[in-house]
Coordinates of N, CA and C and ligand atoms in Angstrom, one line a residue:
X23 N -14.7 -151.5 121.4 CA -15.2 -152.8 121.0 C -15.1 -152.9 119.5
X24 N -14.9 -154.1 119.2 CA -14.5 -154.2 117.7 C -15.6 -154.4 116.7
X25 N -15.8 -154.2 115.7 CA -16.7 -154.7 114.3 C -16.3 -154.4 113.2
X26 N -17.3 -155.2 112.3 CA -16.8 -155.1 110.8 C -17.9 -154.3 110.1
X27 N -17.4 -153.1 109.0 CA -19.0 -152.6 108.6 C -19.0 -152.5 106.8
X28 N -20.5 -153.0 106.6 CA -20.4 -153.0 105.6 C -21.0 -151.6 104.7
X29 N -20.6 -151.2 103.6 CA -21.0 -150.0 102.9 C -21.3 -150.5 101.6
X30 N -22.7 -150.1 101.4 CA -23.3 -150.3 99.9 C -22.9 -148.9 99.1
X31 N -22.1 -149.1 98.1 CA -21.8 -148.1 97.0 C -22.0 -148.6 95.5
X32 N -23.0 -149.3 95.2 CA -23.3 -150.0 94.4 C -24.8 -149.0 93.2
X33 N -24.9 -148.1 94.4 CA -25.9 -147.2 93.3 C -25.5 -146.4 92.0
X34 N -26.5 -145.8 91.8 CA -26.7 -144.6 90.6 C -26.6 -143.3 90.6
X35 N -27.0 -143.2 92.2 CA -27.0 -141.2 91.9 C -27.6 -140.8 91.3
X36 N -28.8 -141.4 90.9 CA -29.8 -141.0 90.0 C -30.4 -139.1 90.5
X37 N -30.7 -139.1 91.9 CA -30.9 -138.0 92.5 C -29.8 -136.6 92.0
X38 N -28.5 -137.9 92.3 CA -27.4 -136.4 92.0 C -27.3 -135.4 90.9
X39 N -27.7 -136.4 89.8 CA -27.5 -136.8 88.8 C -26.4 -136.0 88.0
X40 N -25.8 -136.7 88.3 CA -24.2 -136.1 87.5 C -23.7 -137.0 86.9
X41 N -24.7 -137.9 86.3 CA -24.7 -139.0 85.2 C -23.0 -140.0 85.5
X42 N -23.3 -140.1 87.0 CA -21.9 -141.3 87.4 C -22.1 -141.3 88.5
X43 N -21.7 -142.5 89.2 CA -21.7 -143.0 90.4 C -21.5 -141.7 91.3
X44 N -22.7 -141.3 92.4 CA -22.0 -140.0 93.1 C -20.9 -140.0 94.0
X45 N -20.5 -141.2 94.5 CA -19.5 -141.7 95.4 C -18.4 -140.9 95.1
X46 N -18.4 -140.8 93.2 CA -16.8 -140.6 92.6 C -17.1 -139.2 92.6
X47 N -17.8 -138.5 93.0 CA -17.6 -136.8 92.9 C -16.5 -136.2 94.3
X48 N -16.2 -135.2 94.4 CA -15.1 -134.7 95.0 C -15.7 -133.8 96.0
X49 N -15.2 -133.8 97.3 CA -15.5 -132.8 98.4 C -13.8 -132.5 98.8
X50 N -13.7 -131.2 98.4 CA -12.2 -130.8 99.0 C -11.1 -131.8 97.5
X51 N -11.4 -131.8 97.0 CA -10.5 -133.0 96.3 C -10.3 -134.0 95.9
X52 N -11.0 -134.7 97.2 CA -11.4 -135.8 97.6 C -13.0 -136.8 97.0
X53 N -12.7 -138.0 96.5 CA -14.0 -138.6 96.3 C -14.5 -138.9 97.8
X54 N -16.2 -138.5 97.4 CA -17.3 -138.9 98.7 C -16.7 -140.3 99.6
X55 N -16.3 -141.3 98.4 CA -16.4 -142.8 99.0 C -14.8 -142.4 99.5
X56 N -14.3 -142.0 99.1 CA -12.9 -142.0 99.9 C -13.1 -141.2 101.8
X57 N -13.6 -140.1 101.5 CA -14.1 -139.5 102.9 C -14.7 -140.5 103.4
X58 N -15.4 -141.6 103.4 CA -16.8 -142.3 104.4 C -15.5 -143.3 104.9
X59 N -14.4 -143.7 103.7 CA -13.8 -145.3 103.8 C -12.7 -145.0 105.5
X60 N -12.1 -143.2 104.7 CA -11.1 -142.8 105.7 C -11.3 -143.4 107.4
X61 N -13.2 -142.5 107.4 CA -13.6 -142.8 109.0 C -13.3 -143.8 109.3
X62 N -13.3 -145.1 108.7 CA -13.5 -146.8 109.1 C -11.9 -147.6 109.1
X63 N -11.4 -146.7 108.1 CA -9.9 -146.6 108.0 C -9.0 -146.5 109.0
X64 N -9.2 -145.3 109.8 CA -9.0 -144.4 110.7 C -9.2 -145.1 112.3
X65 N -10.6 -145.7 112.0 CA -10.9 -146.5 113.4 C -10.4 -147.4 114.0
X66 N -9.9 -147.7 114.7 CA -8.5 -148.7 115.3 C -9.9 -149.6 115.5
X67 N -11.2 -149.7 116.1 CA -11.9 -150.8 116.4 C -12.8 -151.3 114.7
X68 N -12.4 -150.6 113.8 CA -12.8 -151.6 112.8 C -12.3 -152.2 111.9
X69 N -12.4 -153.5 112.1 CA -11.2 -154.9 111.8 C -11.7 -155.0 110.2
X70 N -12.7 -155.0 109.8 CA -13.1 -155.2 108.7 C -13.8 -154.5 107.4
X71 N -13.7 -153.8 106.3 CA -14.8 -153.1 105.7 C -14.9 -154.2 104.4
X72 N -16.6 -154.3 103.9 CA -16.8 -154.8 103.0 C -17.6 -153.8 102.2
X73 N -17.2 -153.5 101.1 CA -17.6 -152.5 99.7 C -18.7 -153.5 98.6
X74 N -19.8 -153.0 98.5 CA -21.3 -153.5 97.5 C -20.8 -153.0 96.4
X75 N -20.0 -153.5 95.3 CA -19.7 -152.4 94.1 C -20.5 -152.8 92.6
X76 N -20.4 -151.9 91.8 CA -21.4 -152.4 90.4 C -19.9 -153.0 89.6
X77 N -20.2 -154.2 89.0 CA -19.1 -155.0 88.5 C -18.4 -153.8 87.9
X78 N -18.7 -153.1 87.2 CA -18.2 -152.3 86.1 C -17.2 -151.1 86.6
X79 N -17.7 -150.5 88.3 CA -16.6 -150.0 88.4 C -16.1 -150.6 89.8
X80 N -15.6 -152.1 89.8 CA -15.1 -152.8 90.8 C -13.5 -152.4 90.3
X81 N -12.8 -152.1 89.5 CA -11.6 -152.0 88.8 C -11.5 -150.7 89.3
X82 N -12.0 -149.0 89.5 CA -11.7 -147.9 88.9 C -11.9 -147.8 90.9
X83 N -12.5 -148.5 91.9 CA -13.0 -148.7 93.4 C -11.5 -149.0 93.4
X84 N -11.3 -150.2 93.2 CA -9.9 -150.8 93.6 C -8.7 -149.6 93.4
X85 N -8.7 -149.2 92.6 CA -7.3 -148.3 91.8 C -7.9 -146.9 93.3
X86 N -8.9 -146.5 93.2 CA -9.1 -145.5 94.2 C -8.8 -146.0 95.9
X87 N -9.0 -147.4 95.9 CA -8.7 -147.9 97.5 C -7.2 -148.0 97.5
X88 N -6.4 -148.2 96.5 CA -4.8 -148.7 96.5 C -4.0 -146.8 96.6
X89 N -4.8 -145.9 96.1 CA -4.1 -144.7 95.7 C -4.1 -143.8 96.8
X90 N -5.6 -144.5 98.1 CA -5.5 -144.0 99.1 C -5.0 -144.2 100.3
X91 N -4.6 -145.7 100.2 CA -4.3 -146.5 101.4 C -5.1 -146.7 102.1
X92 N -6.3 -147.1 101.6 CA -7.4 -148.1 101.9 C -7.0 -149.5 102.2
X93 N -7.0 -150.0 103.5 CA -5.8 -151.2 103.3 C -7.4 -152.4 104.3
X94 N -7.8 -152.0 105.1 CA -9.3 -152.7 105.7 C -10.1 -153.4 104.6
X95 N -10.5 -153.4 103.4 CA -11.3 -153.3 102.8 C -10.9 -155.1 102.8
X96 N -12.2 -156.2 102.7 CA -11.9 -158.0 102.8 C -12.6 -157.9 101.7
X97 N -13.4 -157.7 101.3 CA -14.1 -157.9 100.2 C -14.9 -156.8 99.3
X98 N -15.5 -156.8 97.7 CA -15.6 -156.2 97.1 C -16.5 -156.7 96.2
X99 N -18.2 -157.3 97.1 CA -18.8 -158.2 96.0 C -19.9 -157.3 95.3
X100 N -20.3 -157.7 94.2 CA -21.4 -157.6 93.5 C -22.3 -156.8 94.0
X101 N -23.0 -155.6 94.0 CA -24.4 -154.9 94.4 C -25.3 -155.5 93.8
X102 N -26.6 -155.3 94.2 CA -27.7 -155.7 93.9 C -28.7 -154.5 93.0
X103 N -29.8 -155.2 92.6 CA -30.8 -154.2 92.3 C -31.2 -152.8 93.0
X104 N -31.5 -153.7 94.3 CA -31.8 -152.5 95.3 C -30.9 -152.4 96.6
X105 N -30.8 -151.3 97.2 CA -29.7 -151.2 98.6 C -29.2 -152.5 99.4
X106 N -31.1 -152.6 99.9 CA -31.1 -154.3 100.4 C -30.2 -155.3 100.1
X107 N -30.3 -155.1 98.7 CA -29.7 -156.3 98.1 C -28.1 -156.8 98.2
X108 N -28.2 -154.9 97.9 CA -26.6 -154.9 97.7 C -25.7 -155.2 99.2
X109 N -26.5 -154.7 100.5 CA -26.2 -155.2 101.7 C -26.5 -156.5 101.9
X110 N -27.2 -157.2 101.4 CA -27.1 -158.7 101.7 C -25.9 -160.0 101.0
X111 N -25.3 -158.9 99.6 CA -24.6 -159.3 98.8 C -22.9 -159.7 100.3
X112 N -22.7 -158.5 100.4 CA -21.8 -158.4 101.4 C -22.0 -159.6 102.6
X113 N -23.5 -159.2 103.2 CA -23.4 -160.2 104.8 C -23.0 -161.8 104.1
X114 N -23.4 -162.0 103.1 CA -23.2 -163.7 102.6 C -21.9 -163.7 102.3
X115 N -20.9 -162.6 102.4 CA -19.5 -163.7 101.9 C -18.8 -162.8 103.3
X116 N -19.3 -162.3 104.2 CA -18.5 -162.7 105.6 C -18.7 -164.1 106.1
X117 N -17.4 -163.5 107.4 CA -17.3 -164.2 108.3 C -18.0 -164.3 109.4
X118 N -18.9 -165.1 110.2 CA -19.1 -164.6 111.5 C -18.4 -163.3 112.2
X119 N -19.0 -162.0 112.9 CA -18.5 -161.2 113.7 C -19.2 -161.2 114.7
X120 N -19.0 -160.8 116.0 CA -20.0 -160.3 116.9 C -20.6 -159.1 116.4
X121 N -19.8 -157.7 116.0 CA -21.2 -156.7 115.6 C -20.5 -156.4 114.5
X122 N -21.6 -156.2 113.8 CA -21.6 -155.8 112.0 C -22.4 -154.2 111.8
X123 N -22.0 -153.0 111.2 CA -22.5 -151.8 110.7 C -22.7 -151.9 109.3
X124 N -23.8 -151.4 109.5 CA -24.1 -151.0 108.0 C -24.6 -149.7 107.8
X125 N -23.7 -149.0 107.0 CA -23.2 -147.2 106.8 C -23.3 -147.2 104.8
X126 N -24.0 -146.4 104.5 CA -24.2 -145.5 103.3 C -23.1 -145.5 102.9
X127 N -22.6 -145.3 102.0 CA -21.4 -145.0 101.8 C -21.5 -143.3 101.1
X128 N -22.4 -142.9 100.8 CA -23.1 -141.6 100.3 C -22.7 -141.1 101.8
X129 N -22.7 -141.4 103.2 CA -22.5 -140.3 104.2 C -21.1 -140.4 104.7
X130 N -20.5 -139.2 104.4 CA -18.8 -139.2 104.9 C -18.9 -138.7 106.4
X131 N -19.7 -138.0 106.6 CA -19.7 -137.3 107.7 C -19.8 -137.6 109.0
X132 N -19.6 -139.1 109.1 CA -20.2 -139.8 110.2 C -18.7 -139.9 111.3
X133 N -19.1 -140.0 112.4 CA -17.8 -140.0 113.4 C -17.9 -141.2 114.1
X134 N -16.3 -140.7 115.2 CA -16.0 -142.4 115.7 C -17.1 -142.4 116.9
X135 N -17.4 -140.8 117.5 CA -18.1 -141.3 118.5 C -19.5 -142.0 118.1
X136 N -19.9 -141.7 117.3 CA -21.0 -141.9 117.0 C -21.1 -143.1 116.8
X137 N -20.3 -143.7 116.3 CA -19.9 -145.4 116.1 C -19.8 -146.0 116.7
X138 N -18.9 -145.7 118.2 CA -18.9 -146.3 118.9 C -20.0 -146.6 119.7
X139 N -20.8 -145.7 120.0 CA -21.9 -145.3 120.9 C -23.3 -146.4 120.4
X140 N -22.7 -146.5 118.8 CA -23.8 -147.5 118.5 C -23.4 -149.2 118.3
X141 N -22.1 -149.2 118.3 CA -21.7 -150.6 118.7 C -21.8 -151.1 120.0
X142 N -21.6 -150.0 120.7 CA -21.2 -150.3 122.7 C -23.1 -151.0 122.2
X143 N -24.5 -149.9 121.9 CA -25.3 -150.0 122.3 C -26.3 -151.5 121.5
X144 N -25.3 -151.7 120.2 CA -25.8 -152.9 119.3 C -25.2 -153.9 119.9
X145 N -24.0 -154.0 121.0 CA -23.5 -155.2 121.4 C -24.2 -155.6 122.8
X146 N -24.9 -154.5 123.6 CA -25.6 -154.6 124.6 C -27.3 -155.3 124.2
X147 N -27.6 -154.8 123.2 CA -29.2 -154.9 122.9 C -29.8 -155.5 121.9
X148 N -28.6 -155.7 120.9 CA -29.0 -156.7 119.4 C -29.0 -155.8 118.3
X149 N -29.7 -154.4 118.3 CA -29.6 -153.8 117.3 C -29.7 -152.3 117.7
X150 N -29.2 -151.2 117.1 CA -28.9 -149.9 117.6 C -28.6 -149.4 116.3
X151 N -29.5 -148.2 116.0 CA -29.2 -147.1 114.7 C -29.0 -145.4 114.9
X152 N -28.9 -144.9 113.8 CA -28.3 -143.5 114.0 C -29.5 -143.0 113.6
X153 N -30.2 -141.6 114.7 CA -31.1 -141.0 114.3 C -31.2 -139.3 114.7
X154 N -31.9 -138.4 114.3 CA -31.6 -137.1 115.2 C -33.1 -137.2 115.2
X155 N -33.7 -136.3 116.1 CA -34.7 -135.8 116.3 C -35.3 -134.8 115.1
X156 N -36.7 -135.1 114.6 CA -37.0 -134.2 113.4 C -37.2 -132.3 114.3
X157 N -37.1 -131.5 113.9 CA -36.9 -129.9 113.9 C -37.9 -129.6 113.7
X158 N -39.0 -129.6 112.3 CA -39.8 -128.8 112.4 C -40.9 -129.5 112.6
X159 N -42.0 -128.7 112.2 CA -43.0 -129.0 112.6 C -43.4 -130.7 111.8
X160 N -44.2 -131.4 112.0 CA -44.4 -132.8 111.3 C -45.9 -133.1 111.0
X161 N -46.7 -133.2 109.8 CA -48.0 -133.0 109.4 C -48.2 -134.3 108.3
X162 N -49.0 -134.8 108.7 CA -49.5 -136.0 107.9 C -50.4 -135.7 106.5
X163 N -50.1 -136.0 105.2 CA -50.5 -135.4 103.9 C -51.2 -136.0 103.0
X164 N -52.7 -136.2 102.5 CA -53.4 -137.1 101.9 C -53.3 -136.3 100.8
X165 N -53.0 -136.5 99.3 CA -54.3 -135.6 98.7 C -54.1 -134.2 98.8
X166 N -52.9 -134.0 99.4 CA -52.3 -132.3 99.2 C -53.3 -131.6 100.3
X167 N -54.0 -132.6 101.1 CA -54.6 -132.0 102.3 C -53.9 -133.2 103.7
X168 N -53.6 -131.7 105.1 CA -53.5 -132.2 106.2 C -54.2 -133.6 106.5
X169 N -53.9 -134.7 107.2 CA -54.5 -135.6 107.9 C -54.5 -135.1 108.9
X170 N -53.4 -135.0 109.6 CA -53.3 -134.5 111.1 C -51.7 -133.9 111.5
X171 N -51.5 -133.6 112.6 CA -50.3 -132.9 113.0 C -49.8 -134.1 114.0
X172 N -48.4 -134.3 113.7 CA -48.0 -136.2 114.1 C -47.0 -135.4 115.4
X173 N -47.3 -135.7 116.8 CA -46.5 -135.3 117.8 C -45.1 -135.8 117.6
X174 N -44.5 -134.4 117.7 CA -42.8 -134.8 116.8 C -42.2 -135.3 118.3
X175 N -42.5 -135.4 119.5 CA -42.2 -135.5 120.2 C -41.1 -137.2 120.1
X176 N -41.9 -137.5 119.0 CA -42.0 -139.2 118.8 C -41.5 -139.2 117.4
X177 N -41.3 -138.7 116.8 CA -40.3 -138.7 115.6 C -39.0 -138.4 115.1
X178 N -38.5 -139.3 114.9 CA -37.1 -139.1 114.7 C -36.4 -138.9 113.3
X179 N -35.4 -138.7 112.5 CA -35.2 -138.8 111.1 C -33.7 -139.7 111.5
X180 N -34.2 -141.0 110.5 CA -33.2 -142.2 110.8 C -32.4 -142.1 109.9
X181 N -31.0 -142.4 110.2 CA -29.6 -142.8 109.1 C -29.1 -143.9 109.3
X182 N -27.7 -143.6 109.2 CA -27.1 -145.0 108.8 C -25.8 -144.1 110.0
X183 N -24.7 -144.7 110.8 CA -24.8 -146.4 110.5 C -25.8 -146.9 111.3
X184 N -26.6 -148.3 110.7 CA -27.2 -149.2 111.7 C -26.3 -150.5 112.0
X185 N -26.5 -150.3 113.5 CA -25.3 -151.6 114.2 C -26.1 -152.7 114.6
X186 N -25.8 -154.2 114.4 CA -26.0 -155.5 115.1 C -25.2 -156.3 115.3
X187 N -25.7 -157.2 116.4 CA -25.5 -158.7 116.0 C -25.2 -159.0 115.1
X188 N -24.2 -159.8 114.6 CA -24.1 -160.3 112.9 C -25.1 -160.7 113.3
X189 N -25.6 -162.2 114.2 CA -26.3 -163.2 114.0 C -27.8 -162.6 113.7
X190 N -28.1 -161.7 114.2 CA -29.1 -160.8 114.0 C -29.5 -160.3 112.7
X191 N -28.9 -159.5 112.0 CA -28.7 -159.1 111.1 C -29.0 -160.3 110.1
X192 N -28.3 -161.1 110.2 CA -27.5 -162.3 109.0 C -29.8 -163.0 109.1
X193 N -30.1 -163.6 110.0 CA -31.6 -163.8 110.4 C -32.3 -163.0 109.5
X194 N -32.3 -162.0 109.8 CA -33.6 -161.0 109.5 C -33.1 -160.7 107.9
X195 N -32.0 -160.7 107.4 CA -31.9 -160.7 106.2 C -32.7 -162.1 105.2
X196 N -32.3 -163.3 105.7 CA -32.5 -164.2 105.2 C -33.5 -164.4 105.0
X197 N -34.1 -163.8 106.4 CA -36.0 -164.4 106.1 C -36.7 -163.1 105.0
X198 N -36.0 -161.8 104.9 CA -36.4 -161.0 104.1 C -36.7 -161.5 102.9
X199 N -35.0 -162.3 102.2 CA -35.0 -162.6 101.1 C -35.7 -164.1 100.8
X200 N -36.4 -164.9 102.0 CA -37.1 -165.7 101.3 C -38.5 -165.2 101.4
X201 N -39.2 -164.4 101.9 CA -40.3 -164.0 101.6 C -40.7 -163.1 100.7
X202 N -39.1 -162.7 100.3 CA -39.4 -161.5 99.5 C -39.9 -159.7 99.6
X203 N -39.6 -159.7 101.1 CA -39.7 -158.4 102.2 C -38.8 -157.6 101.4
X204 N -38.9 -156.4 101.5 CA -38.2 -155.2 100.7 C -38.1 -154.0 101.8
X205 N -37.2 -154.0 102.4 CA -37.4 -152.8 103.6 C -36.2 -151.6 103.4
X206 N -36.6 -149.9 103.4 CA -36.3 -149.5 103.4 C -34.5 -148.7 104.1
X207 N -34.5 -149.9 105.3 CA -33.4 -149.6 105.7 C -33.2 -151.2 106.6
X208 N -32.1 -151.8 107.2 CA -32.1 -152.5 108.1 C -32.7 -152.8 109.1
X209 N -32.8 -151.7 109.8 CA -34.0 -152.1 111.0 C -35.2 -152.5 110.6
X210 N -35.7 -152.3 109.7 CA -37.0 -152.1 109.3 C -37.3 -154.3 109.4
X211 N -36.0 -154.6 108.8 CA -36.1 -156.5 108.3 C -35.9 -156.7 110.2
X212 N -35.0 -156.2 110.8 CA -35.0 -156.5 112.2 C -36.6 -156.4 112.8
X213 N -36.6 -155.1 113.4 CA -37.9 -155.2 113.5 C -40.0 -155.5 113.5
X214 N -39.4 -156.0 112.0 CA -40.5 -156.7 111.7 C -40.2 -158.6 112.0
X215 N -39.3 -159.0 112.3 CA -39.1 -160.2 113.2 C -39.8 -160.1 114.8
X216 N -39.5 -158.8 115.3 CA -40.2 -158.4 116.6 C -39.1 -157.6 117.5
X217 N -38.1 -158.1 116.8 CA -37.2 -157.4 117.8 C -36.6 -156.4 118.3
X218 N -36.7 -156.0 119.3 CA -36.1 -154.3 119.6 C -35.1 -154.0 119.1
X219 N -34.9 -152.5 118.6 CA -34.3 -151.5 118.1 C -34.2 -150.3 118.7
X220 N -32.8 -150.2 119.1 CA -32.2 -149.1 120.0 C -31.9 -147.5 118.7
X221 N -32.3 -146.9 119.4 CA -32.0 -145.4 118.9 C -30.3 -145.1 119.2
X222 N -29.8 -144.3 118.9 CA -28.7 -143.5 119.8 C -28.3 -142.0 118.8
X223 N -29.1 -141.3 119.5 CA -28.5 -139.8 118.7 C -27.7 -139.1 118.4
X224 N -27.6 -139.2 116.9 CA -26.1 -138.8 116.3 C -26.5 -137.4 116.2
X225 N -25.9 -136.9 114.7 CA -25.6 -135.5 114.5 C -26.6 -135.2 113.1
X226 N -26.8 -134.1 113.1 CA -27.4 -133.3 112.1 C -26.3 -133.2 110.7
X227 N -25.1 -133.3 110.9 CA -24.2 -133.4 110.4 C -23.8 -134.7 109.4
X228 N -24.7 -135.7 109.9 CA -24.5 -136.8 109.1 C -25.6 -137.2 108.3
X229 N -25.4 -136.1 107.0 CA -26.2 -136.2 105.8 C -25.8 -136.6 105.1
X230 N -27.0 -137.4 104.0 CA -26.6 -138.5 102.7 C -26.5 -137.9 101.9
X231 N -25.4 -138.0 100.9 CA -25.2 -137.0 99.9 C -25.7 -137.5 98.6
X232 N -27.2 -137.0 98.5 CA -28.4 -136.9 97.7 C -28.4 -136.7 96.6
X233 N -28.7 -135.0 96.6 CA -28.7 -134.2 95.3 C -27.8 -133.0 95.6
X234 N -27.8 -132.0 94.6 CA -26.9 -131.2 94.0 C -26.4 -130.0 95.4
X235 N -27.6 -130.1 96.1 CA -27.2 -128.9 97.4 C -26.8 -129.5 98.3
X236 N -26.8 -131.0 98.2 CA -25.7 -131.3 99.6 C -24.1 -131.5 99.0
X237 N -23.9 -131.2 98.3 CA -22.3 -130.7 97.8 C -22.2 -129.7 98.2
X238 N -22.7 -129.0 98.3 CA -22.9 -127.6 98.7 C -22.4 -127.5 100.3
X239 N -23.9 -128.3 100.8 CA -23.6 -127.9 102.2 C -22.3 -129.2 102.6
X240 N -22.3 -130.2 101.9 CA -21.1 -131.0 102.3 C -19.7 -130.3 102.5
X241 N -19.4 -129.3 101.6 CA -18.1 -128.1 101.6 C -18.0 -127.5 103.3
X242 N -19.2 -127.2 103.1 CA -19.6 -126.5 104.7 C -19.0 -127.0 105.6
X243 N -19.8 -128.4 106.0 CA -19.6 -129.1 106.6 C -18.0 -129.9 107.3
X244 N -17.3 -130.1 105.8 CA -16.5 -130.0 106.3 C -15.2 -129.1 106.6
X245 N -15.4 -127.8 106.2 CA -14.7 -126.9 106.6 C -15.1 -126.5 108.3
X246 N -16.5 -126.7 108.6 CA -17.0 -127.0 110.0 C -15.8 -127.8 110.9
X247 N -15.8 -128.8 110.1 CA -15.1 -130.1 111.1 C -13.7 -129.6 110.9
X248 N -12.9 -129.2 110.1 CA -11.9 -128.7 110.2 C -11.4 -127.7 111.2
X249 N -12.3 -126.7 111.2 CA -12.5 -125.6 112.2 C -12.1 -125.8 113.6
X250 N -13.1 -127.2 113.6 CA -12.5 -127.3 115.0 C -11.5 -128.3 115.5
X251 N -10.8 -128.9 114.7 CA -9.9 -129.5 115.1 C -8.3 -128.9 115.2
Ligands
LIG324 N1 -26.7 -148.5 97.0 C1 -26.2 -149.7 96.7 N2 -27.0 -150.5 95.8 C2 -28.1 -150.1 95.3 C3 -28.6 -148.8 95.6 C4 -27.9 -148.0 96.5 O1 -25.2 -150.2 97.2 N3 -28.8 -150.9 94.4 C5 -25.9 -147.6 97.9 C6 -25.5 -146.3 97.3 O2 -24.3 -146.4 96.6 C7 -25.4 -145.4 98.5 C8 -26.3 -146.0 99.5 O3 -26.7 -147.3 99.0 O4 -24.1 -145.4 99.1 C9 -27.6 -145.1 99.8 O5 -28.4 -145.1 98.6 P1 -28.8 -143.7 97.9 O6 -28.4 -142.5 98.6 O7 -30.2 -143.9 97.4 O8 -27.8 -143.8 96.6 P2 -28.1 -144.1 95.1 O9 -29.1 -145.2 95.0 O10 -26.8 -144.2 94.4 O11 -28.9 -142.7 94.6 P3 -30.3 -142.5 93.9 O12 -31.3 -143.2 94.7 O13 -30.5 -141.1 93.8 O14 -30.1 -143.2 92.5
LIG325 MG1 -31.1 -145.1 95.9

């Protein structure tokens, strides 16, 4: 099933801090944003990618999309202050789609199955995101003292991509930005409209590349995926 996904790369890296956009750092040779674009590149079911960029390096994106045969890419608008923003920048200068992703552009590591599993499940249900199960233990913290011990049974650790409905999506953004709602990730603006949000479990493997140790383990990682193909 087909969709269009959009990627906010409009940040700072402030975390990374390697005083430049972390997108432009190198795994294997390769820039981060070049690894995330390949996946979407690569996907025969995605018709469209739209890039959140900071004016300043909308010129130095372009020269990196033409050098890699980035050829999907419809637009290339303005980022915002915050993530939100910069994903909202995007949904206002599409087109109508049936389902729309919205993926980090910080995570390369993401696959097709994983995409698909959340389109099949965002085209079934309205909205569907990528989550794993949290591992260790999970403890609620006031004050540098326990509140309580939070049954992990029920907790997940959420990523990206999150799939919808455009029409879904396009809604719950709008009403964010007239109220002035500020939510951590997409589902969060879905959700608080009322409406269900599908899980579908991805991989431990699809980490945001943060700070300085996930270069690290990102090497790993993809010498992992190499391995076994
Ligand atoms: N992003 C964006 N517009 C913003 C902030 C973030 O498009 N105003 C993008 C980033 O480029 C990244 C994704 O959203 O691909 C996830 O954000 P995050 O990992 O927080 O990246 P940065 O904001 O760049 O990093 P930091 O928070 O450490 O400054
Ligand atoms: Mg950030």
């Amino acid at each position: 099933m087909q969709y269009e996904v959009v990627l906010p790369a409009a940040g700072s890296g402030k975390r990374m801090g390697a005083g430049k956009n972390k997108l432009f750092l190198l795994l294997q040779n390769k820039p981060i944003l070049i690894h995330t674009l390949n996946v979407f590149q690569n996907d025969e079911n995605c018709t469209g990618i739209w890039l959140a960029v900071k004016p300043e390096e909308r010129a130095f994106i372009q020269q990196l999309l033409d050098e890699h045969h980035i050829t999907k890419v419809k637009g290339l608008p303005n980022g915002g202050e915050e993530r939100q923003h910069s994903v909202h920048s995007c949904i206002k200068e599409m087109e109508q789609v049936d389902i729309v992703l919205v993926h980090d552009a910080a995570r390369p590591f993401i696959t097709q199955d994983i995409i698909a599993r959340l389109v099949e499940t965002a085209s079934e249900y309205g909205a569907a995101i990528a989550g794993v199960r949290a591992k260790d233990t999970m403890k609620k913290v006031r004050d540098g003292k326990i509140v309580e011990t939070v049954d992990r049974e029920h907790l997940w650790m959420i990523q990206t991509p999150q799939a919808f409905r455009f029409d879904l999506l396009f809604e719950a953004e709008d009403v964010a930005e007239k109220v002035g709602f500020l939510g951590t990730d997409e589902a969060m603006l879905v959700e608080r409209l009322g409406y269900p949000v599908h899980i579908v479990e991805a991989s431990y493997d699809n980490i945001k590349m943060t700070t300085q140790e996930d270069l690290v383990i990102g090497e790993a990682i993809l010498r992992k995926v190499q391995g076994t193909h």
